[in-house]
Structures are given as C-alpha cells and as structure tokens.
Short mmCIF file of C-alpha atoms in Angstrom, two decimals:
data_model
loop_
_atom_site.label_atom_id
_atom_site.label_comp_id
_atom_site.label_asym_id
_atom_site.label_seq_id
_atom_site.Cartn_x
_atom_site.Cartn_y
_atom_site.Cartn_z
CA UNK A 1 -86.39 106.04 2.32
CA UNK A 2 -83.82 103.31 2.92
CA UNK A 3 -83.40 101.99 6.43
CA UNK A 4 -79.93 101.94 7.99
CA UNK A 5 -80.14 98.14 8.19
CA UNK A 6 -80.86 97.70 4.47
CA UNK A 7 -78.13 96.01 2.49
CA UNK A 8 -77.09 97.04 -1.01
CA UNK A 9 -79.30 94.33 -2.51
CA UNK A 10 -82.41 95.54 -0.63
CA UNK A 11 -81.78 99.14 -1.65
CA UNK A 12 -81.26 98.20 -5.30
CA UNK A 13 -84.52 96.23 -5.41
CA UNK A 14 -86.38 99.06 -3.71
CA UNK A 15 -85.11 101.62 -6.23
CA UNK A 16 -86.07 99.41 -9.18
CA UNK A 17 -89.58 98.88 -7.79
CA UNK A 18 -90.06 102.62 -7.25
CA UNK A 19 -89.17 103.35 -10.87
CA UNK A 20 -91.42 100.58 -12.11
CA UNK A 21 -94.37 101.91 -10.07
CA UNK A 22 -94.23 105.39 -11.63
CA UNK A 23 -97.40 105.81 -13.70
CA UNK A 24 -98.45 102.25 -12.99
CA UNK A 25 -101.62 103.09 -11.07
CA UNK A 26 -103.69 103.67 -14.22
CA UNK A 27 -102.67 100.33 -15.67
CA UNK A 28 -103.41 98.11 -12.67
CA UNK A 29 -106.62 96.67 -14.12
CA UNK A 30 -105.03 95.88 -17.50
CA UNK A 31 -101.96 94.35 -15.91
CA UNK A 32 -103.88 92.26 -13.38
CA UNK A 33 -102.57 88.72 -13.32
CA UNK A 34 -99.33 89.64 -15.11
CA UNK A 35 -96.27 88.22 -13.41
CA UNK A 36 -93.08 90.19 -12.78
CA UNK A 37 -89.92 88.20 -13.44
CA UNK A 38 -86.57 88.98 -11.80
CA UNK A 39 -83.38 87.20 -12.77
CA UNK A 40 -79.72 87.69 -11.85
CA UNK A 41 -76.71 87.33 -14.14
CA UNK A 42 -73.22 87.28 -12.61
CA UNK A 43 -70.26 88.16 -14.87
CA UNK A 44 -66.83 86.73 -13.97
CA UNK A 45 -63.59 86.44 -15.90
CA UNK A 46 -60.17 87.80 -16.79
CA UNK A 47 -59.14 91.34 -15.93
CA UNK A 48 -59.82 93.59 -18.91
CA UNK A 49 -61.48 90.66 -20.63
CA UNK A 50 -64.50 92.59 -21.87
CA UNK A 51 -67.18 91.87 -19.23
CA UNK A 52 -68.33 95.49 -18.96
CA UNK A 53 -68.45 95.85 -22.74
CA UNK A 54 -70.76 92.85 -23.04
CA UNK A 55 -73.10 94.19 -20.36
CA UNK A 56 -73.28 97.61 -22.04
CA UNK A 57 -74.07 95.94 -25.36
CA UNK A 58 -76.94 93.99 -23.87
CA UNK A 59 -78.37 97.12 -22.24
CA UNK A 60 -77.95 99.19 -25.43
CA UNK A 61 -75.82 101.73 -23.58
CA UNK A 62 -73.55 103.69 -25.87
CA UNK A 63 -70.80 104.58 -23.41
CA UNK A 64 -67.14 103.77 -22.94
CA UNK A 65 -66.52 100.91 -20.48
CA UNK A 66 -64.65 101.77 -17.28
CA UNK A 67 -62.43 99.45 -15.19
CA UNK A 68 -64.51 97.48 -12.71
CA UNK A 69 -63.63 98.11 -9.07
CA UNK A 70 -64.38 95.08 -6.88
CA UNK A 71 -68.09 94.23 -7.39
CA UNK A 72 -70.44 96.38 -9.46
CA UNK A 73 -74.19 96.25 -10.01
CA UNK A 74 -76.62 97.51 -12.62
CA UNK A 75 -79.97 96.38 -13.95
CA UNK A 76 -81.96 96.18 -17.15
CA UNK A 77 -85.67 96.03 -17.95
CA UNK A 78 -87.64 94.43 -20.75
CA UNK A 79 -91.34 94.77 -21.50
CA UNK A 80 -93.41 91.63 -22.09
CA UNK A 81 -96.13 93.54 -23.86
CA UNK A 82 -98.52 96.48 -23.65
CA UNK A 83 -99.60 97.43 -20.11
CA UNK A 84 -97.67 94.61 -18.46
CA UNK A 85 -94.90 94.83 -15.83
CA UNK A 86 -91.38 94.87 -17.22
CA UNK A 87 -89.10 91.96 -16.40
CA UNK A 88 -86.02 92.97 -14.43
CA UNK A 89 -82.52 91.59 -14.86
CA UNK A 90 -79.92 92.23 -12.17
CA UNK A 91 -76.38 92.36 -13.61
CA UNK A 92 -73.46 91.78 -11.25
CA UNK A 93 -69.83 92.06 -12.33
CA UNK A 94 -66.78 90.90 -10.39
CA UNK A 95 -63.59 92.85 -11.11
CA UNK A 96 -60.00 91.88 -10.41
CA UNK A 97 -59.94 88.53 -12.22
CA UNK A 98 -59.32 85.91 -9.51
CA UNK A 99 -58.10 88.30 -6.80
CA UNK A 100 -61.49 89.04 -5.20
CA UNK A 101 -63.06 85.60 -4.86
CA UNK A 102 -64.43 86.45 -1.39
CA UNK A 103 -66.99 88.78 -3.02
CA UNK A 104 -68.66 85.94 -4.91
CA UNK A 105 -70.95 85.30 -1.94
CA UNK A 106 -72.64 88.73 -2.18
CA UNK A 107 -74.88 88.26 -5.24
CA UNK A 108 -75.47 84.51 -4.75
CA UNK A 109 -78.04 84.17 -1.95
CA UNK A 110 -80.90 81.92 -0.87
CA UNK A 111 -83.34 84.36 -2.51
CA UNK A 112 -81.52 84.84 -5.83
CA UNK A 113 -80.40 81.26 -6.48
CA UNK A 114 -83.68 80.26 -8.20
CA UNK A 115 -83.20 82.66 -11.11
CA UNK A 116 -79.41 82.93 -11.14
CA UNK A 117 -76.92 82.35 -13.95
CA UNK A 118 -73.18 82.77 -14.54
CA UNK A 119 -71.38 84.31 -17.52
CA UNK A 120 -67.68 83.44 -17.53
CA UNK A 121 -65.75 85.76 -19.87
CA UNK A 122 -62.34 84.39 -20.91
CA UNK A 123 -59.76 86.41 -22.82
CA UNK A 124 -58.87 84.38 -25.93
CA UNK A 125 -55.92 86.67 -26.66
CA UNK A 126 -54.23 85.48 -23.44
CA UNK A 127 -54.46 81.65 -23.58
CA UNK A 128 -51.82 81.10 -20.88
CA UNK A 129 -54.12 82.70 -18.29
CA UNK A 130 -57.28 81.07 -19.62
CA UNK A 131 -57.25 77.78 -17.68
CA UNK A 132 -56.19 79.08 -14.22
CA UNK A 133 -58.73 81.92 -14.44
CA UNK A 134 -61.50 79.55 -15.49
CA UNK A 135 -60.62 76.92 -12.90
CA UNK A 136 -60.31 79.29 -9.92
CA UNK A 137 -63.51 81.23 -10.68
CA UNK A 138 -65.66 78.18 -11.43
CA UNK A 139 -64.42 76.25 -8.39
CA UNK A 140 -65.06 79.16 -6.03
CA UNK A 141 -68.48 79.89 -7.53
CA UNK A 142 -69.55 76.26 -7.50
CA UNK A 143 -68.48 75.83 -3.90
CA UNK A 144 -70.59 78.79 -2.78
CA UNK A 145 -73.62 77.82 -4.88
CA UNK A 146 -73.59 74.32 -3.42
CA UNK A 147 -73.28 75.82 0.06
CA UNK A 148 -76.36 77.98 -0.55
CA UNK A 149 -78.33 74.98 -1.87
CA UNK A 150 -77.28 72.95 1.18
CA UNK A 151 -78.51 75.72 3.49
CA UNK A 152 -81.86 75.75 1.70
CA UNK A 153 -82.03 71.96 2.04
CA UNK A 154 -81.82 72.18 5.84
CA UNK A 155 -85.27 73.77 5.99
CA UNK A 156 -86.77 72.70 2.67
CA UNK A 157 -85.31 69.58 1.09
CA UNK A 158 -87.94 69.56 -1.66
CA UNK A 159 -86.90 73.02 -2.86
CA UNK A 160 -83.20 72.12 -2.76
CA UNK A 161 -83.83 68.97 -4.78
CA UNK A 162 -85.81 70.96 -7.34
CA UNK A 163 -82.90 73.37 -7.80
CA UNK A 164 -80.56 70.41 -8.34
CA UNK A 165 -82.90 68.90 -10.92
CA UNK A 166 -83.16 72.18 -12.83
CA UNK A 167 -79.50 71.95 -13.87
CA UNK A 168 -80.36 69.07 -16.21
CA UNK A 169 -82.89 71.09 -18.22
CA UNK A 170 -80.35 72.03 -20.88
CA UNK A 171 -79.36 68.41 -21.50
CA UNK A 172 -81.77 66.28 -23.62
CA UNK A 173 -82.98 63.16 -21.79
CA UNK A 174 -81.72 60.93 -24.58
CA UNK A 175 -78.29 62.57 -24.84
CA UNK A 176 -75.57 59.86 -24.91
CA UNK A 177 -73.31 61.83 -22.52
CA UNK A 178 -75.76 62.31 -19.62
CA UNK A 179 -73.85 59.84 -17.44
CA UNK A 180 -70.44 61.29 -18.34
CA UNK A 181 -70.86 64.97 -17.52
CA UNK A 182 -71.23 67.01 -14.32
CA UNK A 183 -73.49 70.04 -14.99
CA UNK A 184 -72.76 73.31 -13.21
CA UNK A 185 -75.34 73.91 -10.42
CA UNK A 186 -76.71 77.06 -12.13
CA UNK A 187 -76.97 77.96 -15.85
CA UNK A 188 -73.53 78.78 -17.22
CA UNK A 189 -72.45 80.62 -20.37
CA UNK A 190 -68.75 80.63 -21.31
CA UNK A 191 -67.77 83.56 -23.53
CA UNK A 192 -64.45 83.69 -25.35
CA UNK A 193 -63.73 87.39 -25.85
CA UNK A 194 -61.34 89.26 -28.18
CA UNK A 195 -61.85 86.85 -31.06
CA UNK A 196 -60.62 89.58 -33.43
CA UNK A 197 -57.13 89.03 -31.95
CA UNK A 198 -57.47 85.27 -31.47
CA UNK A 199 -58.37 84.66 -35.14
CA UNK A 200 -54.80 85.63 -36.13
CA UNK A 201 -53.24 82.92 -33.93
CA UNK A 202 -51.58 79.86 -35.44
CA UNK A 203 -54.29 77.41 -36.57
CA UNK A 204 -52.98 74.59 -34.36
CA UNK A 205 -53.08 76.81 -31.27
CA UNK A 206 -56.61 77.94 -32.11
CA UNK A 207 -57.66 74.32 -32.43
CA UNK A 208 -56.30 73.44 -28.97
CA UNK A 209 -58.11 76.35 -27.32
CA UNK A 210 -61.36 75.66 -29.17
CA UNK A 211 -61.43 71.91 -28.45
CA UNK A 212 -60.58 72.49 -24.79
CA UNK A 213 -63.31 75.08 -24.29
CA UNK A 214 -65.80 72.85 -26.10
CA UNK A 215 -65.01 70.01 -23.70
CA UNK A 216 -65.21 72.21 -20.59
CA UNK A 217 -68.49 73.79 -21.69
CA UNK A 218 -70.05 70.43 -22.55
CA UNK A 219 -68.84 68.80 -19.34
CA UNK A 220 -70.47 71.57 -17.28
CA UNK A 221 -73.65 71.62 -19.36
CA UNK A 222 -72.83 75.18 -20.42
CA UNK A 223 -73.30 77.21 -23.60
CA UNK A 224 -70.17 78.44 -25.40
CA UNK A 225 -69.70 81.39 -27.72
CA UNK A 226 -66.93 83.65 -29.00
CA UNK A 227 -67.32 87.40 -29.28
CA UNK A 228 -65.36 90.45 -30.34
CA UNK A 229 -65.39 94.23 -30.37
CA UNK A 230 -65.28 94.12 -34.17
CA UNK A 231 -68.72 94.85 -35.60
CA UNK A 232 -67.61 93.30 -38.91
CA UNK A 233 -67.73 89.86 -37.30
CA UNK A 234 -71.48 90.25 -36.67
CA UNK A 235 -71.18 88.87 -33.13
CA UNK A 236 -72.96 91.71 -31.32
CA UNK A 237 -76.46 90.41 -32.04
CA UNK A 238 -75.52 86.85 -31.12
CA UNK A 239 -74.00 87.96 -27.81
CA UNK A 240 -77.11 89.91 -26.90
CA UNK A 241 -79.35 86.94 -27.77
CA UNK A 242 -77.45 84.57 -25.48
CA UNK A 243 -77.34 87.03 -22.57
CA UNK A 244 -81.01 87.97 -22.95
CA UNK A 245 -81.91 84.30 -22.75
CA UNK A 246 -80.31 84.17 -19.29
CA UNK A 247 -81.46 87.64 -18.18
CA UNK A 248 -85.06 87.61 -19.40
CA UNK A 249 -85.87 83.97 -20.13
CA UNK A 250 -86.17 84.47 -23.90
CA UNK A 251 -86.08 81.53 -26.29
CA UNK A 252 -82.72 79.84 -26.58
CA UNK A 253 -80.80 80.36 -29.80
CA UNK A 254 -80.73 77.31 -32.07
CA UNK A 255 -77.78 78.57 -34.13
CA UNK A 256 -74.61 76.50 -33.90
CA UNK A 257 -71.05 76.68 -35.23
CA UNK A 258 -68.28 74.20 -34.30
CA UNK A 259 -65.82 75.15 -37.06
CA UNK A 260 -62.51 75.98 -35.33
CA UNK A 261 -61.65 78.45 -38.10
CA UNK A 262 -64.71 80.54 -37.20
CA UNK A 263 -66.21 81.93 -33.95
CA UNK A 264 -67.66 79.06 -31.91
CA UNK A 265 -71.36 79.16 -31.10
CA UNK A 266 -72.72 76.14 -29.23
CA UNK A 267 -75.91 76.24 -27.11
CA UNK A 268 -75.89 73.97 -24.04
CA UNK A 269 -76.78 70.36 -24.74
CA UNK A 270 -76.10 70.42 -28.49
CA UNK A 271 -72.47 69.27 -28.43
CA UNK A 272 -71.17 65.78 -27.64
CA UNK A 273 -67.96 64.09 -26.55
CA UNK A 274 -67.94 62.13 -29.80
CA UNK A 275 -68.01 65.33 -31.88
CA UNK A 276 -65.40 67.04 -29.71
CA UNK A 277 -62.99 64.11 -29.91
CA UNK A 278 -60.02 63.27 -27.69
CA UNK A 279 -57.61 65.84 -26.19
CA UNK A 280 -55.27 67.34 -28.83
CA UNK A 281 -52.26 65.05 -28.23
CA UNK A 282 -50.90 61.79 -29.61
CA UNK A 283 -51.83 58.46 -28.02
CA UNK A 284 -48.28 58.03 -26.70
CA UNK A 285 -48.37 61.49 -25.10
CA UNK A 286 -51.78 60.86 -23.56
CA UNK A 287 -50.49 57.62 -22.04
CA UNK A 288 -47.77 59.56 -20.21
CA UNK A 289 -50.19 61.90 -18.44
CA UNK A 290 -51.32 60.72 -15.01
CA UNK A 291 -54.87 62.00 -14.63
CA UNK A 292 -57.69 60.80 -12.40
CA UNK A 293 -60.51 62.48 -14.31
CA UNK A 294 -61.19 63.57 -17.91
CA UNK A 295 -61.11 67.22 -16.79
CA UNK A 296 -57.66 66.73 -15.27
CA UNK A 297 -56.42 65.07 -18.47
CA UNK A 298 -57.63 67.98 -20.62
CA UNK A 299 -56.00 70.40 -18.21
CA UNK A 300 -52.61 68.66 -18.48
CA UNK A 301 -52.78 68.58 -22.27
CA UNK A 302 -53.82 72.24 -22.46
CA UNK A 303 -51.15 73.47 -20.03
CA UNK A 304 -48.45 71.65 -21.98
CA UNK A 305 -49.15 74.03 -24.88
CA UNK A 306 -50.07 77.05 -22.75
CA UNK A 307 -48.27 76.85 -19.38
CA UNK A 308 -49.82 79.24 -16.84
CA UNK A 309 -47.83 82.27 -15.84
CA UNK A 310 -47.02 83.19 -12.24
CA UNK A 311 -50.30 84.41 -10.72
CA UNK A 312 -49.12 84.86 -7.12
CA UNK A 313 -49.31 88.65 -7.43
CA UNK A 314 -53.01 88.42 -8.23
CA UNK A 315 -53.76 86.04 -5.39
CA UNK A 316 -52.04 88.29 -2.87
CA UNK A 317 -54.13 91.33 -3.81
CA UNK A 318 -57.20 91.00 -1.57
CA UNK A 319 -57.64 94.73 -0.99
CA UNK A 320 -58.45 96.78 -4.16
CA UNK A 321 -56.62 99.72 -2.52
CA UNK A 322 -53.40 97.73 -2.92
CA UNK A 323 -54.04 96.78 -6.54
CA UNK A 324 -51.43 98.44 -8.84
CA UNK A 325 -54.04 99.21 -11.51
CA UNK A 326 -55.75 101.67 -9.15
CA UNK A 327 -52.56 103.47 -8.05
CA UNK A 328 -52.88 107.17 -7.13
CA UNK A 329 -49.61 108.68 -5.83
CA UNK A 330 -51.13 111.41 -3.59
CA UNK A 331 -53.91 109.19 -2.27
CA UNK A 332 -51.52 106.28 -1.68
CA UNK A 333 -49.09 108.54 0.19
CA UNK A 334 -51.86 109.76 2.49
CA UNK A 335 -53.10 106.19 2.93
CA UNK A 336 -49.60 105.08 3.95
CA UNK A 337 -49.40 107.92 6.47
CA UNK A 338 -52.78 107.04 7.96
CA UNK A 339 -51.86 103.36 8.13
CA UNK A 340 -48.71 104.28 10.07
CA UNK A 341 -50.72 106.49 12.42
CA UNK A 342 -53.18 103.64 12.97
CA UNK A 343 -50.40 101.19 13.79
CA UNK A 344 -48.89 103.67 16.27
CA UNK A 345 -52.32 104.17 17.84
CA UNK A 346 -52.73 100.41 18.23
CA UNK A 347 -49.34 100.16 19.94
CA UNK A 348 -50.17 103.03 22.32
CA UNK A 349 -53.54 101.51 23.20
CA UNK A 350 -51.97 98.09 23.71
CA UNK A 351 -49.32 99.64 25.98
CA UNK A 352 -51.98 101.48 28.00
CA UNK A 353 -53.97 98.29 28.51
CA UNK A 354 -50.87 96.41 29.60
CA UNK A 355 -50.02 99.14 32.17
CA UNK A 356 -53.59 99.12 33.47
CA UNK A 357 -53.56 95.34 33.76
CA UNK A 358 -50.23 95.45 35.63
CA UNK A 359 -51.51 98.12 38.09
CA UNK A 360 -54.66 96.07 38.69
CA UNK A 361 -52.56 92.97 39.38
CA UNK A 362 -50.27 94.81 41.84
CA UNK A 363 -53.28 96.03 43.80
#
C-alpha cells in the first residue's frame, strides 16, 4: 500500500515491481545473478507532433493516441531471456509543446540521470515552429540536467565526472569533429515526424530543413531520424529500433541515409561537418549575418527561410486549465465562478485581518 508521502515516481516503481514479482518465486534460483535494468526515456516536442503515437508503436499498443495533458507516464518491459527479470523502460511525455517547461524537472532526478535519454519530436510539416520549439525545449532540458549533475558533484565528484564522460560514448575517438561539437549531457534522439506531409514540400525547402537538422543533431552528438504514420514508408520498424536502443540498451542501428530526397536516418557519431556542408546560403549572404557561434549562424540562415510565428500565446499558458485545446464550456463556467468566489474570500479575509490588526494597535 502506498504511503501518503510517496511521490508519483515512487508509486510507479512500486507498482512495476509488484507486477514483476508475480510468479517470480519459483524462478529465483534460475534467475540468480541476473541484473534488472531500468531506463527512462523522456519525450518532448511540438504539440500534436506525434509523440504519443511513437510511444504506442514501441510498446505494440494498438490504440488511438489521445492528447497529452501536462506530463504523462507509462512503462514497457522486455525479457532478456528465459527465467530472467524483464528490463523496464519508463516513458515520460511532456504535453503542451513549450508551454509547460516547469514540468521538465519531474522525471529528471539524481536517481534517474544515469540511465536517462531524451527524444525530441519535431513536426516537419510545420517548419516555422521547428527551430523555436527545438531551441526552447533543449535549452530548458539541458539547464536542468546540468543542475542535477552539479548537485551530484557536490557529494560525489567522481560520479558527476563519469556522467559527463558518458556523453562522449557516441562519438568515435578519432572523429575529426570532436573539438568542434558540444554533446548534449544525456543521450538525445531527434525525430522529424509527419514525413508523409513533408515529402511533398518544395525540394529546396526540404534541403534547408534536412541540412539544418543534420547540423543540430551532429553538434549535440545526437541521432536523427524521420518518421511517419504511413506504413508504406516502412519507418515503423526503424523508429522502434532507435527507441528500443535508448529504452532497453539494445544494439545501435548501423543503417544510415543522408539523401535529402528520402527520410533521414543518421545514428549519433556517423555524420560529419564536412559531409553536412555549410549553411544553405550564398557566401555573400553568410557574410552579412552577425553570429558568434556556428549554432547561431545556422539559426539565422534557417529563420530567414522559415521565420518563427508569434508564440507568446503558448508561453503565457502555464496552467493547462487555461489552455484553449482543453476548453469545456460548463466546466470553465464553474471554474470562473469558483475563482471569483475565491477572490472574494481572499478580500474578506484580508479585510478581517486588517480590522483585527487595527483593533490590536488601538489597544
């Protein structure tokens, strides 16, 4: 039975362990010495970008995806072999695009950071929102991950240093770009979703998006792949393979495709700045951009072709109850009434305290 002080994470782990222990008693001798692995995968990205669909695919759940409200959790299991404990993968999904960044701190903790990875799902059919969504989510996530690592370093510097070293595992030691990139502090997979729509874009626009995402993924030491709802594109199996590598530690896919006329598929560490080339702009145009870093230069070039739309409405929505996509007329009317009653109550209480303070002063 859960204690009142248990947090959602503790309860979830407890429930998983209970299910795993059912019928396990008879297999204890055979499973002796087997190690249980637990990993966490955190899905971020555009609203309605396809995060839930990808998770359901990986878990082989044949059900219609529902809109994600705030932060949602589920888990998957995978057997290593006969009479051995099943590995557990914790799947977290952040809804609301960039409007609920404060919730990023919930799944990323001192305990989970060791086996933690990020899947950033970007909607290829909406290229104008691609860069701001990517930038805001990665900056907020990186800031919190580095904060967690710093907290660990206060009591165990060796452990913190080990976590920092692990980020270079995906990059070969002899890679020519090792000194030019800045790997993300945890494994990162960038997924371009809705390729079935994106493939009909003008070829020059597709090239700009593809080259930009290749640079960003390579700079962060991340894997990059495109996916789609269309089964005809044969991307379902590839998606599952990449996610399972993060969730269950399976062997990394060696397949690779950098052809901009086809879905991109680039495992971390296999691309290079030389193969990617310069930002898609003429030398004279590049000379006009004032940029302090390569990332800033690519951003300026990208936003010239795909200027970001006004995202103030998303940034202002901190409370899911105020998000237009969850509007319910009767519920919202009652909520408004209760909010008004609460405000009136606050005023009455404040007035009472003022009167009591005045009487006390007069005495």
